[in-house]
Amino acid sequence: MREDKKYQTPTVLSIAGFDGSGGAGIQADTKTISSLGCYAMNVLTALPVQNTQGVRNIFEIPTEAVKEQLDCLFDDIYPDSIKIGMVHSSELVEIIANHLKDYRGSIVFDPVMVSTSGHRLIKDETIQAIKELLFPIASIITPNLDEVSVLVGKEISDVKAMEEVSEQILGLGCESALLKGGHLDSDILTSILIQQGKPAQYFESKRVDTKNTHGSGCTLSSAIASFLARGFNLTQATEKGLSYVNSAILGSKDLVLGKGNGPLNHFF
């Protein structure tokens, strides 16, 4: 009879909001992390009421509940990497930043501000707290063009504009940032990885003709966190994460699910 051998697996913690339709938030994170060979854990930060058509309402999770979730998990399973998604109040920002200030591992922060369907998901007064407290502890932030526009205070809609504000983004206190090009109006989508003291790196992919992109940002940030947990460096994790998302979108290109922006196929 074969003897069972004990083993370990990379662990990834998703600190994010809920999506009852299963395409974004902690549901997308868990699917992504699991499909990439890591063990997924969750801390719930908010309860949006949403489907593929958009967000109808957002119910807050008590800040004490978020703190206790973090305490409970860290007492038992120390995550190899962390993905932070929806943090919609300054109180939550403070609790999360305080808990993670001595964390030993990679933190991927997706500054969720605008949903795929165009709904604003964050309070205005929270943005400054995010810049001051979460950006400095993040290994990388992953804003899309709408979120880059919010962060720099002007509309960013093309690659040249992305390049022009790269120093301004790094000047906000983050170690590195992936300026995502998924919202570019072009057949070739360009994302730019910028890091303090290093030349910018460009990643290109061909646009997939589909509306099934719900949760693509959540999926990308949790994919990068998963590859970091597995030991890849930031450039490798970013490249592999972008490739994974592109394949997941291709895998759901012709899927008919819901009346709005459908989900990705995380298990393509």
Coordinates of N, CA and C in Angstrom, one line a residue, residues 23-256:
G23 N -18.9 36.1 -11.1 CA -18.0 36.4 -12.1 C -16.8 37.3 -11.7
A24 N -17.0 38.0 -10.6 CA -16.0 39.0 -10.1 C -15.8 38.8 -8.6
G25 N -15.1 39.8 -8.0 CA -14.9 39.7 -6.5 C -14.2 38.5 -6.1
I26 N -14.5 38.1 -4.8 CA -13.9 36.9 -4.2 C -14.2 35.6 -4.9
Q27 N -15.3 35.6 -5.6 CA -15.7 34.4 -6.4 C -14.7 34.2 -7.6
A28 N -14.4 35.3 -8.3 CA -13.4 35.2 -9.4 C -12.0 34.9 -8.9
D29 N -11.7 35.6 -7.7 CA -10.4 35.4 -7.1 C -10.2 33.9 -6.7
T30 N -11.2 33.3 -6.1 CA -11.1 31.9 -5.7 C -11.0 31.0 -6.9
K31 N -11.7 31.2 -7.9 CA -11.6 30.4 -9.1 C -10.2 30.5 -9.7
T32 N -9.7 31.7 -9.8 CA -8.4 32.0 -10.4 C -7.3 31.3 -9.6
I33 N -7.3 31.6 -8.3 CA -6.2 31.1 -7.4 C -6.2 29.5 -7.5
S34 N -7.4 28.9 -7.4 CA -7.5 27.5 -7.4 C -7.1 26.9 -8.7
S35 N -7.4 27.5 -9.8 CA -7.1 27.0 -11.2 C -5.6 27.1 -11.4
L36 N -4.9 28.0 -10.7 CA -3.5 28.2 -10.9 C -2.6 27.4 -9.8
G37 N -3.3 26.5 -9.1 CA -2.5 25.6 -8.3 C -2.2 26.1 -6.9
C38 N -3.0 27.1 -6.4 CA -2.7 27.7 -5.1 C -4.0 27.4 -4.2
Y39 N -3.8 27.6 -2.9 CA -4.9 27.5 -2.0 C -5.5 28.9 -1.7
A40 N -6.8 29.0 -2.0 CA -7.5 30.3 -1.8 C -8.1 30.6 -0.5
M41 N -7.9 31.7 0.1 CA -8.6 32.2 1.3 C -9.2 33.5 1.0
N42 N -10.3 33.9 1.8 CA -11.0 35.1 1.6 C -11.2 35.9 2.8
V43 N -11.2 37.2 2.7 CA -11.7 38.1 3.7 C -12.7 39.0 3.0
L44 N -13.9 39.0 3.4 CA -15.0 39.8 2.7 C -15.0 41.2 3.2
T45 N -14.9 42.2 2.3 CA -14.9 43.6 2.7 C -16.2 44.3 2.4
A46 N -17.0 43.8 1.5 CA -18.3 44.5 1.2 C -19.2 43.5 0.5
L47 N -20.5 43.8 0.5 CA -21.5 42.9 -0.1 C -22.2 43.7 -1.2
P48 N -21.7 43.8 -2.4 CA -22.4 44.4 -3.5 C -23.5 43.5 -3.9
V49 N -24.6 44.1 -4.3 CA -25.7 43.4 -4.9 C -25.6 43.6 -6.4
Q50 N -25.1 42.6 -7.2 CA -24.8 42.8 -8.6 C -25.0 41.6 -9.4
N51 N -25.1 41.8 -10.7 CA -25.2 40.7 -11.6 C -24.4 41.1 -12.9
T52 N -24.5 40.4 -14.0 CA -23.7 40.8 -15.2 C -24.1 42.1 -15.7
Q53 N -25.2 42.7 -15.3 CA -25.7 44.0 -15.9 C -25.2 45.1 -15.1
G54 N -24.7 44.9 -13.8 CA -24.2 46.0 -13.0 C -24.5 45.9 -11.6
V55 N -24.1 46.9 -10.8 CA -24.2 46.9 -9.4 C -25.5 47.7 -9.0
R56 N -26.4 47.0 -8.2 CA -27.6 47.6 -7.8 C -27.5 48.3 -6.4
N57 N -26.7 47.8 -5.6 CA -26.5 48.3 -4.2 C -25.2 47.8 -3.6
I58 N -24.7 48.4 -2.6 CA -23.6 47.9 -1.8 C -23.9 48.0 -0.3
F59 N -23.8 46.8 0.3 CA -24.0 46.8 1.8 C -22.6 46.7 2.4
E60 N -22.4 47.5 3.4 CA -21.1 47.4 4.1 C -20.9 46.3 5.0
I61 N -19.7 45.8 5.2 CA -19.4 44.8 6.2 C -18.8 45.5 7.4
P62 N -19.3 45.3 8.6 CA -18.7 46.0 9.8 C -17.2 45.9 9.8
T63 N -16.6 47.0 10.1 CA -15.1 47.0 10.1 C -14.5 46.1 11.1
E64 N -15.2 45.9 12.2 CA -14.7 44.9 13.2 C -14.7 43.5 12.6
A65 N -15.7 43.2 11.8 CA -15.8 41.9 11.2 C -14.6 41.7 10.2
V66 N -14.2 42.7 9.5 CA -13.0 42.6 8.6 C -11.8 42.3 9.4
K67 N -11.6 43.1 10.5 CA -10.5 42.9 11.4 C -10.4 41.5 12.0
E68 N -11.6 41.0 12.4 CA -11.6 39.7 13.0 C -11.3 38.6 12.0
Q69 N -11.8 38.8 10.8 CA -11.5 37.8 9.7 C -10.0 37.7 9.5
L70 N -9.3 38.9 9.4 CA -7.9 38.9 9.2 C -7.1 38.3 10.4
D71 N -7.5 38.6 11.6 CA -6.9 38.0 12.8 C -7.0 36.5 12.8
C72 N -8.2 36.1 12.5 CA -8.5 34.6 12.5 C -7.7 33.9 11.5
L73 N -7.6 34.4 10.3 CA -6.8 33.7 9.2 C -5.3 33.7 9.5
F74 N -4.8 34.8 9.9 CA -3.4 34.9 10.1 C -2.9 34.1 11.3
D75 N -3.8 33.9 12.3 CA -3.5 33.0 13.4 C -3.3 31.5 13.0
D76 N -3.8 31.2 11.8 CA -3.8 29.8 11.4 C -3.0 29.6 10.1
I77 N -3.3 30.3 9.0 CA -2.6 30.1 7.7 C -2.0 31.4 7.3
Y78 N -0.7 31.5 7.3 CA 0.0 32.7 6.8 C 0.1 32.7 5.3
P79 N -0.5 33.7 4.6 CA -0.6 33.6 3.1 C 0.8 33.9 2.5
D80 N 1.1 33.3 1.4 CA 2.3 33.5 0.7 C 2.2 34.8 -0.1
S81 N 1.0 35.2 -0.5 CA 0.7 36.4 -1.2 C -0.7 36.9 -0.9
I82 N -0.9 38.2 -1.2 CA -2.3 38.7 -0.9 C -2.7 39.6 -2.1
K83 N -4.0 39.4 -2.4 CA -4.6 40.3 -3.4 C -5.6 41.1 -2.7
I84 N -5.6 42.4 -2.8 CA -6.6 43.3 -2.2 C -7.4 43.9 -3.4
G85 N -8.7 43.8 -3.2 CA -9.6 44.3 -4.2 C -10.4 45.5 -3.7
M86 N -11.7 45.3 -3.6 CA -12.7 46.4 -3.2 C -12.5 46.8 -1.8
V87 N -12.0 48.0 -1.5 CA -12.0 48.6 -0.2 C -12.6 50.0 -0.3
H88 N -13.9 50.1 0.1 CA -14.7 51.3 -0.3 C -14.8 52.3 0.8
S89 N -14.1 52.2 1.9 CA -14.2 53.2 3.0 C -12.8 53.4 3.6
S90 N -12.6 54.6 4.1 CA -11.3 54.9 4.7 C -11.1 54.1 6.0
E91 N -12.2 53.8 6.7 CA -12.0 53.0 7.9 C -11.5 51.6 7.6
L92 N -12.0 51.0 6.5 CA -11.5 49.7 6.0 C -10.0 49.8 5.6
V93 N -9.7 50.9 4.9 CA -8.3 51.1 4.4 C -7.4 51.1 5.6
E94 N -7.7 51.8 6.7 CA -6.9 51.9 7.9 C -6.7 50.5 8.6
I95 N -7.8 49.8 8.7 CA -7.8 48.5 9.3 C -6.9 47.5 8.5
I96 N -7.1 47.4 7.2 CA -6.3 46.5 6.4 C -4.8 46.9 6.4
A97 N -4.5 48.2 6.2 CA -3.1 48.7 6.2 C -2.4 48.4 7.5
N98 N -3.1 48.7 8.6 CA -2.5 48.5 9.9 C -2.2 47.0 10.1
H99 N -3.1 46.1 9.7 CA -2.9 44.7 9.8 C -1.7 44.2 9.0
L100 N -1.5 44.7 7.8 CA -0.6 44.2 6.9 C 0.8 45.0 6.9
K101 N 0.9 45.9 7.8 CA 2.1 46.8 7.7 C 3.4 46.0 7.9
D102 N 3.3 44.8 8.6 CA 4.5 44.0 8.9 C 4.4 42.7 8.1
Y103 N 3.5 42.6 7.1 CA 3.4 41.4 6.4 C 4.6 41.1 5.5
R104 N 5.0 39.8 5.6 CA 6.2 39.3 4.8 C 5.7 38.6 3.6
G105 N 5.5 39.2 2.5 CA 5.1 38.6 1.3 C 4.7 39.6 0.3
S106 N 4.2 39.2 -0.9 CA 3.8 40.1 -1.9 C 2.3 40.5 -1.8
I107 N 2.0 41.8 -2.0 CA 0.7 42.3 -2.0 C 0.4 42.9 -3.4
V108 N -0.7 42.4 -4.0 CA -1.2 42.9 -5.3 C -2.5 43.7 -5.0
F109 N -2.5 45.0 -5.3 CA -3.6 45.8 -5.0 C -4.3 46.2 -6.2
D110 N -5.5 45.8 -6.4 CA -6.4 46.2 -7.6 C -7.3 47.3 -7.0
P111 N -7.0 48.6 -7.3 CA -7.7 49.7 -6.7 C -9.1 49.8 -7.4
V112 N -10.0 49.0 -7.0 CA -11.3 48.9 -7.6 C -12.1 50.2 -7.4
M113 N -12.4 50.9 -8.4 CA -13.1 52.2 -8.3 C -14.3 52.2 -9.2
V114 N -14.1 51.6 -10.4 CA -15.2 51.6 -11.4 C -15.4 50.2 -11.9
S115 N -16.6 49.7 -12.0 CA -16.9 48.3 -12.5 C -16.8 48.3 -14.0
T116 N -16.8 47.0 -14.5 CA -16.7 46.8 -16.0 C -17.9 47.5 -16.6
S117 N -19.1 47.6 -15.9 CA -20.3 48.2 -16.5 C -20.3 49.7 -16.3
G118 N -19.3 50.2 -15.7 CA -19.2 51.7 -15.6 C -19.7 52.3 -14.3
H119 N -20.0 51.4 -13.3 CA -20.6 51.9 -12.0 C -19.4 52.3 -11.1
R120 N -19.5 53.5 -10.5 CA -18.5 53.9 -9.5 C -18.7 53.1 -8.2
L121 N -17.7 52.5 -7.7 CA -17.8 51.6 -6.6 C -17.1 52.1 -5.3
I122 N -16.5 53.3 -5.3 CA -15.7 53.7 -4.2 C -16.1 55.1 -3.8
K123 N -16.0 55.4 -2.5 CA -16.3 56.7 -2.0 C -15.1 57.7 -2.3
D124 N -15.5 58.9 -2.6 CA -14.4 59.9 -3.0 C -13.4 60.1 -1.8
E125 N -13.9 60.1 -0.6 CA -13.0 60.4 0.5 C -12.0 59.2 0.8
T126 N -12.3 58.1 0.2 CA -11.4 56.9 0.4 C -10.2 56.9 -0.4
I127 N -10.2 57.6 -1.5 CA -9.1 57.6 -2.5 C -7.8 58.1 -1.8
Q128 N -7.9 59.2 -1.0 CA -6.7 59.7 -0.4 C -6.1 58.7 0.6
A129 N -7.0 58.1 1.3 CA -6.5 57.1 2.3 C -5.8 55.9 1.6
I130 N -6.4 55.5 0.5 CA -5.7 54.4 -0.3 C -4.3 54.8 -0.7
K131 N -4.2 56.0 -1.2 CA -2.9 56.5 -1.7 C -1.9 56.5 -0.5
E132 N -2.3 57.0 0.6 CA -1.4 57.2 1.8 C -1.1 55.9 2.5
L133 N -2.0 54.9 2.5 CA -1.8 53.8 3.4 C -1.7 52.5 2.7
L134 N -2.3 52.3 1.5 CA -2.3 51.0 0.8 C -1.2 51.0 -0.3
F135 N -1.1 52.1 -1.0 CA -0.1 52.1 -2.1 C 1.4 51.8 -1.5
P136 N 1.8 52.4 -0.4 CA 3.1 52.2 0.1 C 3.4 50.7 0.5
I137 N 2.4 49.9 0.8 CA 2.7 48.5 1.2 C 2.4 47.6 0.1
A138 N 1.9 48.0 -1.0 CA 1.7 47.1 -2.1 C 2.9 46.9 -3.0
S139 N 3.1 45.6 -3.4 CA 4.2 45.3 -4.3 C 3.9 45.8 -5.7
I140 N 2.6 45.8 -6.1 CA 2.1 46.3 -7.3 C 0.7 46.7 -7.2
I141 N 0.3 47.8 -7.9 CA -1.1 48.1 -8.1 C -1.5 47.9 -9.6
T142 N -2.8 47.6 -9.8 CA -3.2 47.2 -11.2 C -4.4 48.0 -11.6
P143 N -4.3 49.3 -11.8 CA -5.5 50.1 -12.2 C -5.8 50.0 -13.7
N144 N -7.1 50.0 -14.0 CA -7.4 50.1 -15.5 C -7.5 51.6 -15.8
L145 N -7.8 51.9 -17.1 CA -7.7 53.2 -17.5 C -8.7 54.2 -16.8
D146 N -9.9 53.7 -16.5 CA -10.8 54.5 -15.7 C -10.2 54.8 -14.3
E147 N -9.5 53.9 -13.7 CA -9.0 54.1 -12.4 C -7.7 54.9 -12.4
V148 N -6.9 54.8 -13.5 CA -5.8 55.6 -13.7 C -6.3 57.1 -13.9
S149 N -7.4 57.3 -14.6 CA -7.9 58.6 -14.8 C -8.3 59.2 -13.4
V150 N -9.0 58.4 -12.6 CA -9.3 58.9 -11.2 C -8.1 59.3 -10.4
L151 N -7.1 58.5 -10.5 CA -5.9 58.7 -9.7 C -5.1 59.9 -10.1
V152 N -5.1 60.3 -11.4 CA -4.3 61.4 -11.9 C -5.2 62.6 -12.2
G153 N -6.5 62.5 -12.1 CA -7.4 63.6 -12.2 C -7.6 64.1 -13.6
K154 N -7.4 63.2 -14.6 CA -7.7 63.6 -16.0 C -8.0 62.3 -16.8
E155 N -8.7 62.4 -17.9 CA -9.0 61.3 -18.7 C -7.8 60.7 -19.4
I156 N -7.6 59.4 -19.2 CA -6.5 58.7 -19.9 C -7.1 57.6 -20.8
S157 N -6.8 57.8 -22.1 CA -7.6 56.9 -23.0 C -6.7 56.3 -24.1
D158 N -5.4 56.6 -24.1 CA -4.5 56.0 -25.1 C -3.1 55.7 -24.5
V159 N -2.3 54.9 -25.3 CA -1.0 54.5 -24.7 C -0.1 55.7 -24.5
K160 N -0.1 56.7 -25.3 CA 0.7 57.8 -25.1 C 0.4 58.5 -23.8
A161 N -0.9 58.6 -23.5 CA -1.3 59.3 -22.2 C -0.9 58.4 -21.0
M162 N -1.0 57.1 -21.2 CA -0.5 56.1 -20.1 C 1.0 56.4 -19.8
E163 N 1.8 56.5 -20.9 CA 3.2 56.7 -20.7 C 3.5 58.1 -20.0
E164 N 2.7 59.1 -20.4 CA 2.9 60.4 -19.8 C 2.6 60.5 -18.3
V165 N 1.7 59.7 -17.8 CA 1.4 59.7 -16.4 C 2.0 58.7 -15.6
S166 N 2.9 57.9 -16.2 CA 3.5 56.8 -15.5 C 4.3 57.3 -14.3
E167 N 5.1 58.3 -14.4 CA 5.9 58.9 -13.3 C 4.9 59.4 -12.2
Q168 N 3.8 60.0 -12.7 CA 2.9 60.6 -11.7 C 2.3 59.4 -10.8
I169 N 2.0 58.3 -11.5 CA 1.4 57.2 -10.7 C 2.5 56.7 -9.7
L170 N 3.7 56.5 -10.2 CA 4.7 56.0 -9.2 C 5.0 57.0 -8.1
G171 N 4.7 58.3 -8.4 CA 4.9 59.4 -7.5 C 3.8 59.3 -6.4
L172 N 2.8 58.5 -6.5 CA 1.8 58.4 -5.5 C 2.2 57.5 -4.4
G173 N 3.4 56.9 -4.5 CA 4.0 56.1 -3.4 C 4.0 54.6 -3.6
C174 N 3.6 54.1 -4.8 CA 3.6 52.7 -5.0 C 4.9 52.2 -5.6
E175 N 5.3 51.0 -5.3 CA 6.5 50.4 -5.7 C 6.5 50.1 -7.2
S176 N 5.4 49.7 -7.7 CA 5.2 49.4 -9.1 C 3.8 49.4 -9.5
A177 N 3.5 49.5 -10.8 CA 2.1 49.5 -11.2 C 2.0 48.9 -12.6
L178 N 0.9 48.2 -12.8 CA 0.5 47.7 -14.1 C -0.6 48.6 -14.6
L179 N -0.4 49.4 -15.6 CA -1.4 50.3 -16.2 C -2.1 49.4 -17.3
K180 N -3.3 48.9 -17.0 CA -4.0 48.0 -17.9 C -4.6 48.6 -19.1
G181 N -4.4 48.0 -20.2 CA -4.9 48.6 -21.5 C -6.2 47.9 -22.0
G182 N -6.9 47.2 -21.2 CA -8.1 46.5 -21.6 C -9.2 47.4 -22.1
H183 N -9.2 48.7 -21.7 CA -10.2 49.6 -22.2 C -9.8 50.5 -23.3
L184 N -8.6 50.2 -23.9 CA -8.2 51.0 -25.0 C -9.1 50.7 -26.2
D185 N -9.3 51.7 -27.1 CA -10.1 51.6 -28.3 C -9.2 51.2 -29.4
S186 N -8.7 50.0 -29.4 CA -7.8 49.5 -30.5 C -7.9 48.0 -30.5
D187 N -7.4 47.5 -31.6 CA -7.4 46.0 -31.8 C -6.3 45.3 -31.0
I188 N -5.2 46.1 -30.8 CA -4.1 45.6 -30.0 C -4.1 46.3 -28.6
L189 N -4.2 45.5 -27.6 CA -4.3 46.1 -26.2 C -2.9 46.1 -25.6
T190 N -2.5 47.2 -25.1 CA -1.2 47.4 -24.5 C -1.3 47.7 -23.0
S191 N -0.6 46.9 -22.2 CA -0.5 47.2 -20.8 C 0.9 47.5 -20.5
I192 N 1.2 48.4 -19.5 CA 2.5 48.9 -19.2 C 2.8 48.6 -17.8
L193 N 3.9 47.9 -17.5 CA 4.4 47.6 -16.2 C 5.5 48.7 -15.9
I194 N 5.3 49.5 -14.9 CA 6.2 50.5 -14.5 C 6.7 50.2 -13.0
Q195 N 8.0 50.3 -12.8 CA 8.6 50.0 -11.5 C 9.6 51.1 -11.2
Q196 N 9.7 51.4 -9.9 CA 10.6 52.4 -9.4 C 12.1 52.0 -9.9
G197 N 12.7 53.0 -10.6 CA 14.1 52.8 -11.0 C 14.3 51.9 -12.1
K198 N 13.3 51.4 -12.8 CA 13.5 50.4 -13.9 C 12.7 50.9 -15.2
P199 N 13.2 50.5 -16.4 CA 12.5 50.9 -17.6 C 11.1 50.3 -17.7
A200 N 10.2 50.9 -18.3 CA 8.8 50.4 -18.5 C 8.9 49.2 -19.4
Q201 N 8.0 48.2 -19.1 CA 7.8 47.0 -19.9 C 6.4 47.0 -20.5
Y202 N 6.3 46.6 -21.7 CA 5.1 46.6 -22.5 C 4.6 45.2 -22.8
F203 N 3.3 45.0 -22.6 CA 2.7 43.7 -22.9 C 1.5 43.9 -23.8
E204 N 1.5 43.2 -24.9 CA 0.5 43.4 -25.9 C -0.3 42.1 -26.1
S205 N -1.6 42.3 -26.4 CA -2.5 41.1 -26.8 C -3.5 41.6 -27.8
K206 N -4.1 40.7 -28.5 CA -5.1 41.0 -29.5 C -6.4 41.1 -28.8
R207 N -7.2 42.1 -29.1 CA -8.5 42.2 -28.5 C -9.4 41.0 -28.9
V208 N -10.1 40.5 -27.9 CA -11.1 39.4 -28.2 C -12.5 40.0 -28.4
D209 N -13.1 39.7 -29.4 CA -14.4 40.3 -29.8 C -15.5 39.6 -28.9
T210 N -15.7 40.1 -27.7 CA -16.7 39.5 -26.8 C -17.1 40.5 -25.7
K211 N -18.3 40.4 -25.2 CA -18.7 41.2 -24.1 C -18.4 40.5 -22.7
N212 N -17.9 39.3 -22.8 CA -17.7 38.5 -21.6 C -16.4 38.9 -20.9
T213 N -16.4 40.0 -20.2 CA -15.2 40.5 -19.5 C -15.4 40.8 -18.1
H214 N -16.6 40.4 -17.6 CA -17.0 40.7 -16.2 C -16.0 40.1 -15.2
G215 N -15.3 40.9 -14.4 CA -14.4 40.3 -13.4 C -13.0 40.1 -13.9
S216 N -12.7 40.7 -15.1 CA -11.3 40.5 -15.7 C -10.3 41.2 -14.8
G217 N -10.6 42.3 -14.2 CA -9.6 43.0 -13.3 C -9.3 42.2 -12.1
C218 N -10.4 41.6 -11.5 CA -10.2 40.8 -10.3 C -9.4 39.6 -10.6
T219 N -9.7 39.0 -11.8 CA -9.0 37.8 -12.2 C -7.5 38.0 -12.4
L220 N -7.2 39.2 -13.1 CA -5.8 39.5 -13.3 C -5.0 39.7 -12.0
S221 N -5.5 40.5 -11.1 CA -4.8 40.7 -9.9 C -4.6 39.5 -9.1
S222 N -5.6 38.6 -9.0 CA -5.4 37.4 -8.3 C -4.5 36.4 -9.0
A223 N -4.5 36.4 -10.3 CA -3.6 35.6 -11.1 C -2.1 36.0 -10.8
I224 N -1.9 37.3 -10.8 CA -0.5 37.8 -10.5 C -0.1 37.4 -9.1
A225 N -1.0 37.6 -8.1 CA -0.8 37.1 -6.8 C -0.4 35.6 -6.7
S226 N -1.1 34.9 -7.5 CA -0.9 33.4 -7.5 C 0.5 33.1 -8.0
F227 N 0.8 33.7 -9.1 CA 2.2 33.4 -9.7 C 3.3 33.9 -8.8
L228 N 3.1 35.0 -8.1 CA 4.0 35.5 -7.1 C 4.2 34.5 -5.9
A229 N 3.0 33.9 -5.5 CA 3.0 32.9 -4.4 C 3.8 31.7 -4.9
R230 N 3.8 31.4 -6.1 CA 4.5 30.2 -6.7 C 5.9 30.4 -6.9
G231 N 6.4 31.7 -6.7 CA 7.8 31.9 -6.7 C 8.3 32.7 -8.0
F232 N 7.4 33.1 -8.8 CA 7.9 33.9 -10.0 C 8.1 35.3 -9.6
N233 N 9.1 36.0 -10.3 CA 9.3 37.4 -10.0 C 8.2 38.2 -10.6
L234 N 8.2 39.5 -10.3 CA 7.1 40.4 -10.7 C 6.8 40.4 -12.2
T235 N 7.9 40.6 -13.0 CA 7.7 40.6 -14.4 C 7.1 39.3 -15.0
Q236 N 7.7 38.2 -14.5 CA 7.1 36.9 -14.9 C 5.7 36.7 -14.5
A237 N 5.4 37.1 -13.2 CA 4.0 36.9 -12.7 C 3.0 37.8 -13.5
T238 N 3.5 39.0 -13.9 CA 2.6 39.9 -14.7 C 2.4 39.3 -16.0
E239 N 3.4 38.9 -16.7 CA 3.3 38.3 -18.0 C 2.4 37.1 -18.0
K240 N 2.6 36.2 -17.1 CA 1.8 35.0 -17.0 C 0.3 35.3 -16.6
G241 N 0.2 36.3 -15.7 CA -1.2 36.7 -15.3 C -2.0 37.3 -16.5
L242 N -1.3 38.1 -17.3 CA -2.0 38.7 -18.5 C -2.4 37.6 -19.5
S243 N -1.5 36.7 -19.7 CA -1.7 35.5 -20.6 C -2.9 34.7 -20.1
Y244 N -2.9 34.5 -18.8 CA -4.0 33.7 -18.2 C -5.4 34.4 -18.5
V245 N -5.4 35.7 -18.2 CA -6.7 36.4 -18.4 C -7.1 36.4 -19.9
N246 N -6.2 36.6 -20.8 CA -6.5 36.5 -22.2 C -7.1 35.2 -22.6
S247 N -6.5 34.1 -22.1 CA -7.0 32.8 -22.4 C -8.4 32.5 -21.7
A248 N -8.6 33.1 -20.5 CA -9.9 32.9 -19.9 C -11.0 33.7 -20.6
I249 N -10.6 34.8 -21.2 CA -11.6 35.6 -22.0 C -11.9 34.8 -23.3
L250 N -10.8 34.3 -23.9 CA -11.0 33.5 -25.2 C -11.9 32.3 -24.9
G251 N -11.7 31.7 -23.7 CA -12.4 30.5 -23.3 C -13.9 30.8 -23.1
S252 N -14.3 32.0 -22.9 CA -15.7 32.3 -22.7 C -16.3 33.2 -23.8
K253 N -15.5 33.4 -24.9 CA -15.9 34.3 -26.0 C -17.3 34.2 -26.4
D254 N -17.7 32.9 -26.6 CA -19.1 32.7 -27.2 C -20.1 32.2 -26.1
L255 N -19.7 32.3 -24.9 CA -20.6 31.9 -23.8 C -21.8 32.8 -23.7
V256 N -23.0 32.3 -23.6 CA -24.2 33.1 -23.3 C -24.6 32.8 -21.9

